[in-house]
Amino acid sequence: MTGPSDADGRLLLGRAAFFDRLRSWAVERPTADAVIAADGTALPYGELVAAVAATGAHLRDNGARPGEPVAIPTGNSVASIVTILAAAALGAVPLLFDAGATEQERSQLMRLAEAQTCVPPVVAREPAAWPELPAQPGSEELALVTSGTNGLPKVVGKHWAAVVDNSVRFAEVAGYSDADRILCTTPLHHAFAFGVVLVPALYTGATIVLAPHPPLPSALMSLLAETRATVVQSVPFLYGAALETMPSHGLPDLRLCVSAGEPLRPAVRSTWLEATGARLRDQYGATELGQIGFAVPDAPDDACRLVPGVQARTRVDGEWSATEGELFVRVPGPPSRYLGQDELTERSYVDGWFRTGDWGTVDGSGRIVVTGRVNRRVVVGGRKVDPAEVENAVRSMPGVRDCVAVVGEDAGYVAFVVAEPDVTELGLRRHLAALLSPYKIPRRLHLVRALPRTTTGKIRMAPLWQDLTDGSAT
C-alpha cells in the first residue's frame, strides 16, 4: 500500500486501505450487521459491499466521474451510507450536505465545490464488479460542509489519507472493536459523525446504529436500550435532556459516550455516569482537521489529550507562545482546503498550522484545554471578557440548567439563562459577585424557558434576541 506519509515518515492509511478493510469484513463476517437503520432494518457487511459496487455503477450511469464532485443530499439512512461509499469507491468526490437544505443552499454549496452532478441516496441491487480505485488528481478527496463561526457555509475539501488515518487513530484511542454497536445521533454529513462513527466503525468492523434525525431525548434512550448499543455519539444538550427519560433498568451494555459540539456541564457529566455507569468523554474536533483531542478515561479533570498524530500549539499577538493563546493545529496528511475560497484557505494557515479560532492551552504532555472562541471574546469597559468563563460561572449556581452570554448591537452584554422557577436575577447576581470581577457580570440576566437550538445542538440566537425585545418568556 502506498500513500502520503506524516512528518515522521510513517505511512498513512488512505482510501484504498479503508476499502480493503471493508471488503475483508465482507469476506470474514458477511452476515455481521454493518448498519442498522432507525426502523430496525439491517445491512450486513456482505450485502453492504455488494450494494456499494452496484450503487457505484448506478452513479456512473448518472453522471458521476472519478475526480469530479458529486453532491449527495445526506440523511441518517442506510441509503446515504451506501451512496457515500459508492461515490468514494468510484473515485468521485462526495459532497455531503443536509438533505433538508433549500434549493438556494444546495446551489450555493455546489457552486463552491464546482459540482455539476447531484444524486439522491440510493441502494442499488443489480450485481456489479467492484470498481478499480482510481488514483487521478481529485479522486482522493471528499467534501464536508461546515457553517463556520460566522454562519456562512463553507465546503471543506479533505484528503482521504488524512480522514482515514485520523479516524483510525481515534478508534484505537476509543477502543473500538468489531463487537461494538455505535449509535450515531448527529447528521452523517457532519464531520463529527463522519469521523467518529462512519469511517472508524466500518474500519473496525463495528455496527453503526442510525438514530432518526433530529432525535428526541426519549428516542435516544429507547434506541440505546433496544439496540444494546455499546457506544453512543451525541451532543451535550441531548445527553442532558435524555437523562429525564432514563430507563429504570439502566443501560448495562453501554461502555463509552462521546460528546462534542460544546463543553459538557459537570452536573450532566456526573449525573450521566451515576445513571448509566458509562463516562461521558469530551471529544474536541473540527471539520477541517477531524478529531483533535479526546478526554482521558478516569482522569480526575476529564482532560482532553491530543489524538495520536495530532500536534497543537498556541499563538498570541502574532508570535508563537508557550502560554494560553489561540490554538493552532496540524494533523498528518495533506491539509484541508476551502473549495471555491482560496483566500480563506490561505488565511487559515500559518507556517502550515491551521488556525482553529479557539482559545486555550497545550502542555508538553499533550493535554489540550479549550477555554473559548477567539471571536467571542468581547471588550467590556475597556477590558476583555471571555463569555465561556461567565457561562460556566452562571451554570455553577444550583437550579441553573443552561446559559449563553453574548453581546448584541443594541442590547449590550446579556446572559440568557435557563433555570428552575426559584432562581431569580437578584440571586444570580449575588452568586456571580462571589465568582467574577464586576466588569465580567452581564448587564442583563434574562431568564428564559429554553435555549432554542438547531438539530446539532447549536444555539439559535435570533429567537432569543426577539424574546428580549418583546420582554416576554420564550
Coordinates of C-alpha atoms in Angstrom, one line a residue:
M1 CA 0.0 0.0 0.0
T2 CA 1.4 3.4 -0.9
G3 CA 0.2 6.9 0.2
P4 CA 1.3 10.1 1.9
S5 CA 3.4 10.0 5.0
D6 CA 3.4 12.1 8.1
A7 CA 6.3 14.2 9.3
D8 CA 8.0 11.1 10.8
G9 CA 7.7 9.2 7.6
R10 CA 5.0 6.8 9.0
L11 CA 2.8 5.5 6.2
L12 CA -0.7 7.0 6.3
L13 CA -3.9 5.0 5.9
G14 CA -6.0 6.2 3.0
R15 CA -9.0 5.4 0.8
A16 CA -7.6 2.2 -0.6
A17 CA -6.8 0.9 2.9
F18 CA -10.3 1.8 4.1
F19 CA -12.0 -0.1 1.3
D20 CA -9.6 -3.0 1.6
R21 CA -10.6 -3.4 5.2
L22 CA -14.3 -3.0 4.4
R23 CA -14.1 -5.8 1.8
S24 CA -12.2 -8.0 4.2
W25 CA -15.1 -7.7 6.7
A26 CA -17.4 -8.8 3.9
V27 CA -15.3 -12.0 3.5
E28 CA -14.7 -12.7 7.2
R29 CA -18.0 -11.7 8.6
P30 CA -20.5 -11.4 5.8
T31 CA -23.6 -11.8 8.0
A32 CA -22.5 -9.4 10.7
D33 CA -24.5 -6.2 10.7
A34 CA -22.7 -3.2 9.3
V35 CA -25.6 -0.7 9.6
I36 CA -28.9 -0.8 11.4
A37 CA -31.5 1.8 10.4
A38 CA -33.9 3.6 12.8
D39 CA -36.7 1.3 11.6
G40 CA -34.7 -1.8 12.6
T41 CA -33.7 -2.9 9.1
A42 CA -30.1 -4.1 8.9
L43 CA -27.5 -4.3 6.2
P44 CA -24.8 -7.0 6.8
Y45 CA -21.2 -6.4 5.7
G46 CA -21.5 -8.8 2.8
E47 CA -24.6 -7.1 1.4
L48 CA -23.1 -3.6 2.1
V49 CA -20.1 -4.3 -0.1
A50 CA -22.3 -5.7 -2.9
A51 CA -24.6 -2.7 -2.6
V52 CA -21.6 -0.3 -2.8
A53 CA -20.4 -2.0 -6.0
A54 CA -23.9 -1.9 -7.6
T55 CA -24.5 1.7 -6.5
G56 CA -21.2 2.8 -7.9
A57 CA -22.3 1.5 -11.3
H58 CA -25.6 3.4 -10.8
L59 CA -23.8 6.6 -10.0
R60 CA -21.5 6.3 -13.0
D61 CA -24.6 5.8 -15.2
N62 CA -26.0 9.0 -13.8
G63 CA -23.0 11.3 -14.4
A64 CA -20.6 10.7 -11.5
R65 CA -17.0 10.6 -12.7
P66 CA -13.6 10.0 -11.0
G67 CA -12.0 13.2 -9.7
E68 CA -15.3 15.2 -10.0
P69 CA -17.5 16.3 -7.2
V70 CA -20.9 14.6 -6.8
A71 CA -23.4 16.3 -4.5
I72 CA -25.3 13.9 -2.1
P73 CA -28.2 15.2 0.0
T74 CA -27.4 13.2 3.1
G75 CA -29.7 11.9 5.8
N76 CA -29.2 9.4 8.6
S77 CA -30.1 6.4 6.4
V78 CA -28.6 3.2 5.0
A79 CA -29.0 4.6 1.5
S80 CA -26.9 7.7 2.4
I81 CA -24.1 5.5 3.7
V82 CA -24.1 3.2 0.7
T83 CA -24.2 6.2 -1.7
I84 CA -21.3 8.0 0.1
L85 CA -19.2 4.9 -0.1
A86 CA -20.1 4.2 -3.7
A87 CA -19.1 7.7 -4.8
A88 CA -15.8 7.4 -3.0
A89 CA -15.1 3.9 -4.4
L90 CA -15.8 5.2 -7.9
G91 CA -13.2 7.9 -7.3
A92 CA -15.7 10.8 -7.4
V93 CA -15.5 13.5 -4.7
P94 CA -18.5 13.0 -2.4
L95 CA -20.0 16.4 -1.4
L96 CA -22.2 15.8 1.6
F97 CA -24.9 18.2 2.7
D98 CA -28.1 18.2 4.6
A99 CA -31.0 16.6 2.8
G100 CA -33.2 19.3 4.2
A101 CA -31.2 22.1 2.6
T102 CA -33.1 24.6 0.5
E103 CA -32.6 24.8 -3.3
Q104 CA -30.7 28.0 -2.8
E105 CA -28.4 26.5 -0.2
R106 CA -27.8 23.4 -2.3
S107 CA -26.9 25.6 -5.3
Q108 CA -24.5 27.7 -3.3
L109 CA -22.7 24.6 -2.0
M110 CA -22.5 23.0 -5.4
R111 CA -21.1 26.3 -6.8
L112 CA -18.4 26.4 -4.2
A113 CA -17.4 22.8 -4.9
E114 CA -17.9 23.2 -8.7
A115 CA -20.2 20.2 -8.6
Q116 CA -22.3 19.5 -11.8
T117 CA -24.0 16.3 -10.6
C118 CA -26.4 15.8 -7.7
V119 CA -27.6 12.3 -6.9
P120 CA -30.2 11.3 -4.2
P121 CA -29.1 8.4 -1.9
V122 CA -30.0 5.0 -3.2
V123 CA -29.2 1.3 -2.6
A124 CA -28.8 -0.3 -6.0
R125 CA -29.1 -4.1 -6.1
E126 CA -28.0 -5.1 -9.6
P127 CA -24.9 -7.2 -9.4
A128 CA -21.7 -5.3 -10.3
A129 CA -18.0 -5.8 -10.2
W130 CA -16.1 -3.8 -7.5
P131 CA -14.7 -0.7 -9.2
E132 CA -11.0 -0.2 -9.6
L133 CA -10.0 2.6 -7.2
P134 CA -8.7 5.4 -9.5
A135 CA -5.8 7.5 -8.4
Q136 CA -6.0 10.5 -10.7
P137 CA -5.9 14.0 -9.1
G138 CA -9.1 14.8 -7.1
S139 CA -10.2 11.2 -6.6
E140 CA -8.6 11.1 -3.2
E141 CA -10.8 14.0 -1.9
L142 CA -14.1 14.3 -0.2
A143 CA -16.0 17.4 0.7
L144 CA -17.8 18.2 4.0
V145 CA -19.9 21.3 4.8
T146 CA -19.4 23.5 7.8
S147 CA -21.4 26.5 8.8
G148 CA -18.3 28.1 10.4
T149 CA -18.4 30.5 13.3
N150 CA -20.0 33.3 11.2
G151 CA -22.8 31.1 10.0
L152 CA -21.7 31.3 6.3
P153 CA -21.4 27.9 4.7
K154 CA -18.0 26.6 3.7
V155 CA -17.1 23.4 1.8
V156 CA -14.1 21.8 3.2
G157 CA -12.1 19.6 0.8
K158 CA -10.3 16.8 2.7
H159 CA -7.9 14.1 1.6
W160 CA -8.9 10.6 2.4
A161 CA -5.5 9.8 3.7
A162 CA -5.9 12.5 6.4
V163 CA -9.5 11.4 7.2
V164 CA -9.0 7.7 7.4
D165 CA -5.7 7.9 9.3
N166 CA -7.2 10.3 11.9
S167 CA -10.4 8.3 12.2
V168 CA -8.5 5.0 12.8
R169 CA -6.2 6.6 15.4
F170 CA -9.3 7.9 17.2
A171 CA -10.9 4.4 17.0
E172 CA -7.7 3.0 18.7
V173 CA -7.9 5.6 21.5
A174 CA -11.6 4.9 22.0
G175 CA -11.1 1.2 21.9
Y176 CA -13.5 0.4 19.1
S177 CA -13.8 -3.2 18.1
D178 CA -16.0 -5.5 15.9
A179 CA -18.1 -6.2 19.0
D180 CA -19.2 -2.6 19.3
R181 CA -22.6 -1.2 18.3
I182 CA -22.2 2.5 17.8
L183 CA -25.3 4.7 18.0
C184 CA -25.0 7.8 15.7
T185 CA -27.3 10.7 16.8
T186 CA -25.9 13.5 14.7
P187 CA -26.2 14.1 10.9
L188 CA -23.9 11.9 8.8
H189 CA -22.9 14.9 6.7
H190 CA -21.3 16.5 9.7
A191 CA -17.6 15.8 10.4
F192 CA -18.4 14.7 13.9
A193 CA -20.5 11.7 12.7
F194 CA -18.3 11.1 9.7
G195 CA -15.0 10.8 11.7
V196 CA -16.3 9.4 15.0
V197 CA -18.8 6.9 13.6
L198 CA -18.9 6.2 9.8
V199 CA -15.2 5.7 9.0
P200 CA -13.9 4.3 12.2
A201 CA -16.9 2.0 12.8
L202 CA -16.7 0.4 9.3
Y203 CA -12.9 0.2 9.5
T204 CA -13.0 -1.8 12.8
G205 CA -16.0 -4.0 11.8
A206 CA -18.4 -2.5 14.3
T207 CA -22.1 -2.0 13.7
I208 CA -23.5 1.5 13.0
V209 CA -26.9 2.2 14.6
L210 CA -28.6 5.2 13.0
A211 CA -30.8 7.4 15.1
P212 CA -33.5 9.3 13.3
H213 CA -32.7 13.0 12.9
P214 CA -33.4 15.1 14.8
P215 CA -33.6 12.6 17.6
L216 CA -35.8 13.2 20.6
P217 CA -34.3 12.6 24.0
S218 CA -36.8 9.8 24.7
A219 CA -35.9 8.2 21.4
L220 CA -32.2 8.2 22.3
M221 CA -32.8 6.2 25.5
S222 CA -35.1 3.8 23.7
L223 CA -32.6 3.2 20.9
L224 CA -29.8 2.7 23.5
A225 CA -31.9 0.1 25.3
E226 CA -33.4 -1.6 22.2
T227 CA -30.2 -1.9 20.2
R228 CA -28.0 -2.7 23.2
A229 CA -25.5 -0.1 21.9
T230 CA -22.1 -0.1 23.5
V231 CA -21.0 3.3 22.2
V232 CA -23.1 6.5 21.7
Q233 CA -22.0 9.6 19.9
S234 CA -24.0 12.8 20.7
V235 CA -24.0 16.4 21.9
P236 CA -24.2 17.7 25.5
F237 CA -27.7 19.1 25.1
L238 CA -29.1 15.8 24.1
Y239 CA -27.3 13.9 26.8
G240 CA -28.7 16.3 29.4
A241 CA -32.2 16.2 28.1
A242 CA -32.1 12.4 27.8
L243 CA -31.4 11.9 31.5
E244 CA -35.0 12.7 32.2
T245 CA -36.1 9.6 30.3
M246 CA -33.5 7.1 31.7
P247 CA -35.0 3.6 31.8
S248 CA -35.3 2.1 35.3
H249 CA -33.2 -0.9 34.4
G250 CA -30.3 1.2 33.2
L251 CA -28.1 0.6 30.2
P252 CA -25.8 -2.3 31.1
D253 CA -24.3 -2.7 27.6
L254 CA -23.2 1.0 27.3
R255 CA -19.4 1.4 27.8
L256 CA -18.5 4.7 26.1
C257 CA -20.2 8.0 25.4
V258 CA -18.6 10.5 23.1
S259 CA -19.7 14.2 23.4
A260 CA -18.7 17.2 21.2
G261 CA -20.1 20.5 20.0
E262 CA -19.8 22.4 23.2
P263 CA -18.3 21.8 26.7
L264 CA -20.0 19.3 29.0
R265 CA -21.6 20.7 32.1
P266 CA -20.1 19.0 35.2
A267 CA -23.6 18.2 36.5
V268 CA -24.6 16.4 33.3
R269 CA -21.3 14.5 33.3
S270 CA -21.6 13.3 36.9
T271 CA -25.4 12.5 36.7
W272 CA -24.9 10.6 33.4
L273 CA -22.1 8.5 35.0
E274 CA -24.2 7.8 38.1
A275 CA -27.3 6.8 36.0
T276 CA -25.5 4.7 33.3
G277 CA -22.2 3.7 34.7
A278 CA -20.6 4.9 31.5
R279 CA -18.4 8.0 31.5
L280 CA -19.2 10.9 29.2
R281 CA -16.0 11.8 27.4
D282 CA -15.4 15.1 25.6
Q283 CA -14.2 15.0 22.0
Y284 CA -12.6 18.2 20.6
G285 CA -12.5 18.4 16.8
A286 CA -13.0 20.5 13.7
T287 CA -14.4 19.8 10.3
E288 CA -11.1 20.9 8.7
L289 CA -9.0 18.7 11.0
G290 CA -11.0 15.7 12.3
Q291 CA -10.6 14.5 15.8
I292 CA -8.1 16.7 17.7
G293 CA -8.5 15.7 21.4
F294 CA -10.3 13.1 23.4
A295 CA -10.9 13.0 27.2
V296 CA -8.7 10.6 29.1
P297 CA -10.8 7.9 30.8
D298 CA -10.9 8.1 34.6
A299 CA -8.7 11.3 34.6
P300 CA -9.8 13.4 37.6
D301 CA -10.2 16.6 35.5
D302 CA -11.6 14.8 32.4
A303 CA -8.8 16.5 30.5
C304 CA -8.6 16.1 26.7
R305 CA -5.4 14.7 25.3
L306 CA -4.3 15.1 21.7
V307 CA -5.3 12.2 19.5
P308 CA -2.0 10.4 18.4
G309 CA -0.5 12.1 15.4
V310 CA -2.1 15.5 16.1
Q311 CA 0.0 18.4 17.1
A312 CA -1.1 21.7 18.7
R313 CA 0.5 25.0 19.8
T314 CA -0.7 28.5 20.8
R315 CA -0.1 31.9 19.3
V316 CA -0.5 35.3 20.9
D317 CA -0.2 38.7 19.1
G318 CA 1.3 37.1 16.0
E319 CA 4.0 35.2 17.9
W320 CA 4.2 31.5 18.9
S321 CA 3.7 31.2 22.7
A322 CA 4.1 28.7 25.5
T323 CA 1.2 30.1 27.4
E324 CA -2.6 30.5 26.8
G325 CA -3.4 31.7 23.3
E326 CA -5.1 31.0 20.0
L327 CA -4.9 27.3 19.2
F328 CA -3.2 26.2 16.0
V329 CA -3.3 22.5 15.0
R330 CA -1.9 20.2 12.3
V331 CA -2.7 16.6 11.5
P332 CA -0.9 14.0 9.4
G333 CA -1.6 14.0 5.7
P334 CA -2.4 16.7 3.1
P335 CA -4.0 19.8 4.6
S336 CA -7.7 20.5 4.0
R337 CA -8.8 23.5 1.9
Y338 CA -12.0 25.6 1.4
L339 CA -13.3 24.8 -2.0
G340 CA -14.1 27.9 -4.0
Q341 CA -12.5 30.1 -1.3
D342 CA -8.7 30.1 -1.9
E343 CA -8.1 33.4 0.0
L344 CA -9.9 31.9 3.1
T345 CA -7.7 28.8 2.8
E346 CA -4.6 30.9 2.7
R347 CA -5.7 33.0 5.7
S348 CA -6.4 29.9 7.7
Y349 CA -2.9 28.6 7.8
V350 CA 0.3 30.0 9.5
D351 CA 3.5 28.1 8.7
G352 CA 1.5 25.0 7.9
W353 CA -0.6 25.2 11.1
F354 CA -4.3 25.6 10.9
R355 CA -6.0 28.4 12.8
T356 CA -8.8 26.8 14.8
G357 CA -10.3 30.1 16.1
D358 CA -10.3 28.6 19.6
W359 CA -8.6 30.0 22.6
G360 CA -6.8 27.6 25.1
T361 CA -3.7 25.9 26.3
V362 CA -1.5 23.0 25.4
D363 CA 1.1 21.4 27.6
G364 CA 4.1 19.1 27.0
S365 CA 2.1 16.0 27.9
G366 CA -0.4 16.6 25.1
R367 CA -3.1 17.9 27.4
I368 CA -5.3 20.4 25.5
V369 CA -7.8 22.8 27.1
V370 CA -10.2 24.9 25.1
T371 CA -11.4 27.9 27.1
G372 CA -13.4 29.8 24.5
R373 CA -13.6 31.2 21.0
V374 CA -11.3 34.0 19.8
N375 CA -14.1 35.8 18.1
R376 CA -16.4 35.5 21.2
R377 CA -14.0 37.4 23.4
V378 CA -15.6 40.8 24.0
V379 CA -14.5 44.1 25.4
V380 CA -16.5 45.4 28.4
G381 CA -15.4 48.7 29.9
G382 CA -12.1 48.5 28.0
R383 CA -11.3 45.1 29.4
K384 CA -11.6 41.7 27.6
V385 CA -14.1 39.2 28.8
D386 CA -14.4 35.5 27.8
P387 CA -18.1 34.6 27.7
A388 CA -17.2 30.9 28.3
E389 CA -15.9 31.9 31.8
V390 CA -19.1 33.8 32.5
E391 CA -21.3 30.9 31.3
N392 CA -19.5 28.4 33.5
A393 CA -20.0 30.7 36.5
V394 CA -23.7 31.0 35.8
R395 CA -24.1 27.3 35.3
S396 CA -22.5 26.6 38.7
M397 CA -25.4 28.1 40.5
P398 CA -27.9 25.4 41.8
G399 CA -31.1 25.4 39.7
V400 CA -29.5 26.7 36.5
R401 CA -29.7 24.3 33.6
D402 CA -28.2 26.3 30.7
C403 CA -26.8 29.6 29.8
V404 CA -25.3 31.6 26.9
A405 CA -23.6 35.0 27.3
V406 CA -23.4 37.3 24.2
V407 CA -23.1 40.9 23.1
G408 CA -25.7 42.4 20.9
E409 CA -25.5 45.6 18.9
D410 CA -28.5 47.2 20.7
A411 CA -29.0 45.2 23.9
G412 CA -25.3 45.2 25.0
Y413 CA -23.9 42.4 27.2
V414 CA -26.6 39.9 28.0
A415 CA -26.7 36.4 29.5
F416 CA -29.7 34.2 28.6
V417 CA -30.3 31.8 31.5
V418 CA -32.5 28.6 31.7
A419 CA -33.2 27.9 35.3
E420 CA -35.7 26.5 37.8
P421 CA -38.6 28.8 38.9
D422 CA -37.0 29.6 42.2
V423 CA -33.9 31.1 40.6
T424 CA -34.1 34.9 40.4
E425 CA -32.0 37.6 38.7
L426 CA -31.0 39.0 42.1
G427 CA -29.9 35.6 43.3
L428 CA -27.9 35.1 40.1
R429 CA -26.2 38.4 40.6
R430 CA -25.2 37.6 44.2
H431 CA -23.9 34.2 43.0
L432 CA -21.8 35.8 40.2
A433 CA -20.5 38.6 42.5
A434 CA -18.6 35.9 44.5
L435 CA -17.1 34.4 41.4
L436 CA -16.4 37.2 38.9
S437 CA -15.0 40.6 38.7
P438 CA -17.8 43.2 38.5
Y439 CA -17.0 44.1 34.8
K440 CA -17.5 40.4 33.8
I441 CA -21.0 40.2 35.1
P442 CA -23.5 40.7 32.2
R443 CA -25.5 44.0 32.2
R444 CA -28.7 41.9 31.8
L445 CA -29.5 38.4 33.1
H446 CA -32.5 37.3 31.1
L447 CA -34.4 34.2 32.4
V448 CA -35.9 32.1 29.6
R449 CA -37.6 28.7 29.5
A450 CA -35.2 27.2 26.9
L451 CA -32.4 28.0 24.6
P452 CA -33.7 27.2 21.1
R453 CA -31.2 25.0 19.2
T454 CA -30.5 23.6 15.8
T455 CA -30.6 19.9 15.2
T456 CA -26.9 19.7 16.1
G457 CA -27.3 21.5 19.4
K458 CA -26.1 24.9 18.4
I459 CA -28.0 27.8 19.9
R460 CA -30.3 29.9 17.7
M461 CA -29.8 33.5 18.8
A462 CA -32.4 35.2 16.7
P463 CA -35.4 34.0 18.8
L464 CA -33.6 34.9 22.0
W465 CA -32.9 38.5 20.8
Q466 CA -36.6 38.7 19.8
D467 CA -37.7 37.5 23.2
L468 CA -35.5 40.1 24.9
T469 CA -37.0 42.8 22.7
D470 CA -40.6 41.7 23.4
G471 CA -39.9 41.4 27.1
S472 CA -41.7 38.0 27.3
A473 CA -40.6 34.5 28.2
T474 CA -39.8 32.1 25.4

